């Protein structure tokens, strides 16, 4: 019997993507045949990067992942799947509206989410139960590496706005963009 291939969607705000998110992505890639990183477009207060910028930063990171087939960040941003050496495909795109509707449109089998601490569990539990009740989709959780247990995009934005050194917590391309963004904002004020 042919083995079923499993497609997962990893939804989030990713404003910006951190090493914690990347840790979840790397763990997810070992579990699933295909992983779609999905940047939510829903308008929320205090967003620093546009959905396009967030997709672009993630696409640059995906393009750097080891694997036999390489595509440019632009191609990946357009939805080209990057095939990795283990056969897993990872891609990134943005989406509007309900995560469960997007997951159904993509024919995803599961939603992937990351857990940092017990504080995350309560909210994530509610979200997963709601998604299962309304759409019958299961959520798979992975625990982040201990070193990222305290990393959140919100804190990264705050520390970056004050000029703190974040090199251990975010990828270099994200660090550069944050610096550019805050220089621009300072120049404006
Ligand atoms: P959302 O607004 O949907 O929570 P986030 O970008 O904040 O979007 O988070 C997306 C997912 O990544 C969530 O499951 C969140 O718990 C997880 N996550 C965020 N930061 C980390 C981290 N440092 N380690 C592991 N998982 C994380």
Coordinates of C-alpha atoms and ligand atoms in Angstrom, one line a residue:
X1 CA 0.0 0.0 0.0
X2 CA 1.3 3.4 -0.9
X3 CA 2.3 5.5 2.1
X4 CA 0.1 8.6 2.8
X5 CA 2.0 11.8 2.5
X6 CA 1.2 14.3 5.2
X7 CA 0.9 18.0 4.5
X8 CA 1.0 20.5 7.4
X9 CA 0.3 24.2 7.6
X10 CA 2.3 26.3 10.1
X11 CA 0.2 29.5 10.5
X12 CA 1.3 32.5 12.5
X13 CA 1.9 36.2 12.4
X14 CA 5.7 35.9 12.1
X15 CA 6.2 39.6 12.8
X16 CA 9.1 38.9 12.5
X17 CA 10.2 35.3 12.2
X18 CA 12.5 34.3 15.1
X19 CA 14.9 31.4 15.7
X20 CA 12.1 29.9 17.8
X21 CA 9.8 29.7 14.8
X22 CA 12.7 28.3 12.8
X23 CA 13.2 25.6 15.4
X24 CA 9.5 24.6 15.0
X25 CA 9.9 24.6 11.2
X26 CA 13.0 22.3 11.4
X27 CA 11.2 19.9 13.7
X28 CA 8.1 20.0 11.6
X29 CA 10.1 19.2 8.5
X30 CA 11.2 15.9 10.1
X31 CA 7.6 15.0 10.8
X32 CA 5.8 15.9 7.6
X33 CA 6.3 15.4 3.9
X34 CA 5.2 19.0 3.1
X35 CA 5.1 22.1 5.2
X36 CA 3.5 25.3 4.3
X37 CA 4.5 28.3 6.4
X38 CA 1.5 30.6 6.3
X39 CA 1.7 34.2 7.2
X40 CA -1.6 35.6 8.4
X41 CA -2.7 38.8 6.7
X42 CA -5.4 39.7 9.3
X43 CA -4.9 43.3 10.3
X44 CA -3.7 43.5 13.9
X45 CA -2.5 46.5 15.8
X46 CA 1.2 47.1 16.2
X47 CA 2.4 45.3 13.1
X48 CA 5.9 46.2 12.2
X49 CA 6.3 44.4 8.8
X50 CA 3.8 44.0 6.0
X51 CA 2.7 40.5 5.2
X52 CA 4.8 40.7 2.0
X53 CA 7.9 41.7 3.9
X54 CA 7.3 38.8 6.4
X55 CA 6.9 36.3 3.5
X56 CA 10.1 37.6 1.9
X57 CA 12.2 37.2 5.0
X58 CA 11.0 33.7 5.5
X59 CA 11.5 32.9 1.8
X60 CA 15.1 34.0 2.1
X61 CA 15.6 31.6 5.0
X62 CA 13.9 28.7 3.3
X63 CA 16.1 29.3 0.2
X64 CA 19.1 28.9 2.5
X65 CA 18.0 25.5 3.8
X66 CA 20.1 22.6 2.6
X67 CA 18.6 20.6 -0.2
X68 CA 19.2 19.5 -3.8
X69 CA 16.8 22.0 -5.5
X70 CA 17.3 25.7 -5.0
X71 CA 15.0 28.5 -5.9
X72 CA 15.4 32.2 -5.5
X73 CA 13.5 33.8 -2.6
X74 CA 11.3 35.5 -5.2
X75 CA 10.2 32.1 -6.7
X76 CA 9.6 30.7 -3.3
X77 CA 7.5 33.8 -2.3
X78 CA 5.4 33.0 -5.4
X79 CA 4.7 29.6 -4.0
X80 CA 7.4 27.4 -5.5
X81 CA 8.1 24.5 -3.2
X82 CA 11.7 24.0 -2.0
X83 CA 12.4 20.3 -2.0
X84 CA 14.7 19.3 0.8
X85 CA 17.2 16.5 0.9
X86 CA 14.9 14.4 3.0
X87 CA 12.2 14.8 0.4
X88 CA 10.2 17.2 2.5
X89 CA 8.9 20.3 0.7
X90 CA 8.7 23.6 2.5
X91 CA 7.0 26.7 1.1
X92 CA 5.8 30.0 2.4
X93 CA 2.8 32.2 1.5
X94 CA 0.4 34.6 3.1
X95 CA -3.3 34.1 3.7
X96 CA -6.4 36.0 4.5
X97 CA -9.3 35.0 6.8
X98 CA -9.7 31.9 8.9
X99 CA -6.8 29.5 9.3
X100 CA -9.0 26.5 9.0
X101 CA -10.5 27.7 5.7
X102 CA -7.0 28.3 4.4
X103 CA -5.9 24.8 5.6
X104 CA -8.9 23.2 3.8
X105 CA -8.1 25.1 0.6
X106 CA -4.6 23.8 0.8
X107 CA -5.8 20.3 1.5
X108 CA -3.6 20.2 4.7
X109 CA -3.9 17.2 7.0
X110 CA -2.8 19.0 10.1
X111 CA -2.0 22.4 11.6
X112 CA 1.4 22.7 13.2
X113 CA 2.0 25.0 16.2
X114 CA 4.9 25.6 18.6
X115 CA 4.8 25.5 22.3
X116 CA 7.2 27.5 24.5
X117 CA 5.8 27.1 28.0
X118 CA 2.7 26.2 30.0
X119 CA 1.5 29.8 29.4
X120 CA 1.2 28.9 25.6
X121 CA -0.7 25.7 26.3
X122 CA -3.9 27.3 27.5
X123 CA -4.4 29.6 24.5
X124 CA -3.2 27.0 22.0
X125 CA -5.4 24.3 23.6
X126 CA -8.5 26.5 23.1
X127 CA -7.5 27.4 19.5
X128 CA -6.8 23.7 18.6
X129 CA -10.1 22.6 20.2
X130 CA -12.0 25.3 18.3
X131 CA -10.3 24.5 15.0
X132 CA -11.2 20.8 15.5
X133 CA -14.8 21.6 16.4
X134 CA -15.4 23.9 13.4
X135 CA -13.4 22.1 10.8
X136 CA -12.4 18.7 12.1
X137 CA -8.7 19.4 11.6
X138 CA -6.1 18.2 14.1
X139 CA -3.3 20.3 15.5
X140 CA 0.2 18.9 16.1
X141 CA 2.3 20.7 18.7
X142 CA 6.1 20.6 19.0
X143 CA 8.0 21.9 21.9
X144 CA 10.7 24.4 21.1
X145 CA 14.3 24.0 22.0
X146 CA 14.9 25.3 25.6
X147 CA 17.0 28.2 24.3
X148 CA 14.0 29.7 22.5
X149 CA 11.5 29.2 25.3
X150 CA 11.4 32.9 26.1
X151 CA 11.6 34.3 22.5
X152 CA 8.6 36.1 21.1
X153 CA 8.2 38.4 18.1
X154 CA 6.7 41.0 20.5
X155 CA 9.8 41.0 22.7
X156 CA 12.1 41.0 19.7
X157 CA 10.3 44.1 18.3
X158 CA 10.6 45.9 21.7
X159 CA 14.3 45.0 22.2
X160 CA 15.2 45.9 18.6
X161 CA 13.5 49.3 18.9
X162 CA 15.9 50.0 21.8
X163 CA 18.9 48.9 19.9
X164 CA 19.5 45.6 21.8
X165 CA 21.7 42.8 20.5
X166 CA 19.5 40.0 19.3
X167 CA 21.9 38.0 17.2
X168 CA 21.3 34.7 19.1
X169 CA 17.5 35.0 18.8
X170 CA 16.8 35.9 15.2
X171 CA 18.3 35.1 11.9
X172 CA 20.8 37.6 10.3
X173 CA 18.4 38.8 7.5
X174 CA 15.7 39.6 10.1
X175 CA 18.3 41.4 12.2
X176 CA 19.3 43.6 9.3
X177 CA 15.7 44.4 8.4
X178 CA 14.8 45.3 11.9
X179 CA 17.8 47.7 12.1
X180 CA 16.8 49.3 8.8
X181 CA 13.2 49.6 9.9
X182 CA 14.0 51.3 13.2
X183 CA 16.5 53.6 11.6
X184 CA 13.9 54.7 9.2
X185 CA 11.3 55.2 12.0
X186 CA 13.8 57.2 14.0
X187 CA 14.7 59.4 11.1
X188 CA 11.0 60.2 10.6
X189 CA 10.5 61.3 14.3
Ligands
LIG1 P1 0.2 33.9 16.3 O1 -0.1 35.3 16.3 O2 -0.6 33.0 15.4 O3 0.4 33.3 17.7 P2 3.1 33.8 16.2 O4 4.0 34.2 15.0 O5 3.3 34.6 17.4 O6 1.7 33.9 15.6 O7 3.3 32.3 16.5 C1 3.1 31.3 15.6 C2 3.4 29.9 16.3 O8 4.7 29.8 16.6 C3 2.6 29.7 17.6 O9 2.2 28.4 17.7 C4 3.5 30.1 18.6 O10 3.3 29.4 19.9 C5 4.8 29.6 18.0 N1 6.0 30.3 18.5 C6 6.2 31.6 18.6 N2 7.5 31.8 19.1 C7 8.0 30.6 19.4 C8 9.2 30.1 20.0 N3 10.1 31.0 20.5 N4 9.4 28.8 20.1 C9 8.4 27.9 19.7 N5 7.3 28.3 19.1 C10 7.0 29.6 19.0

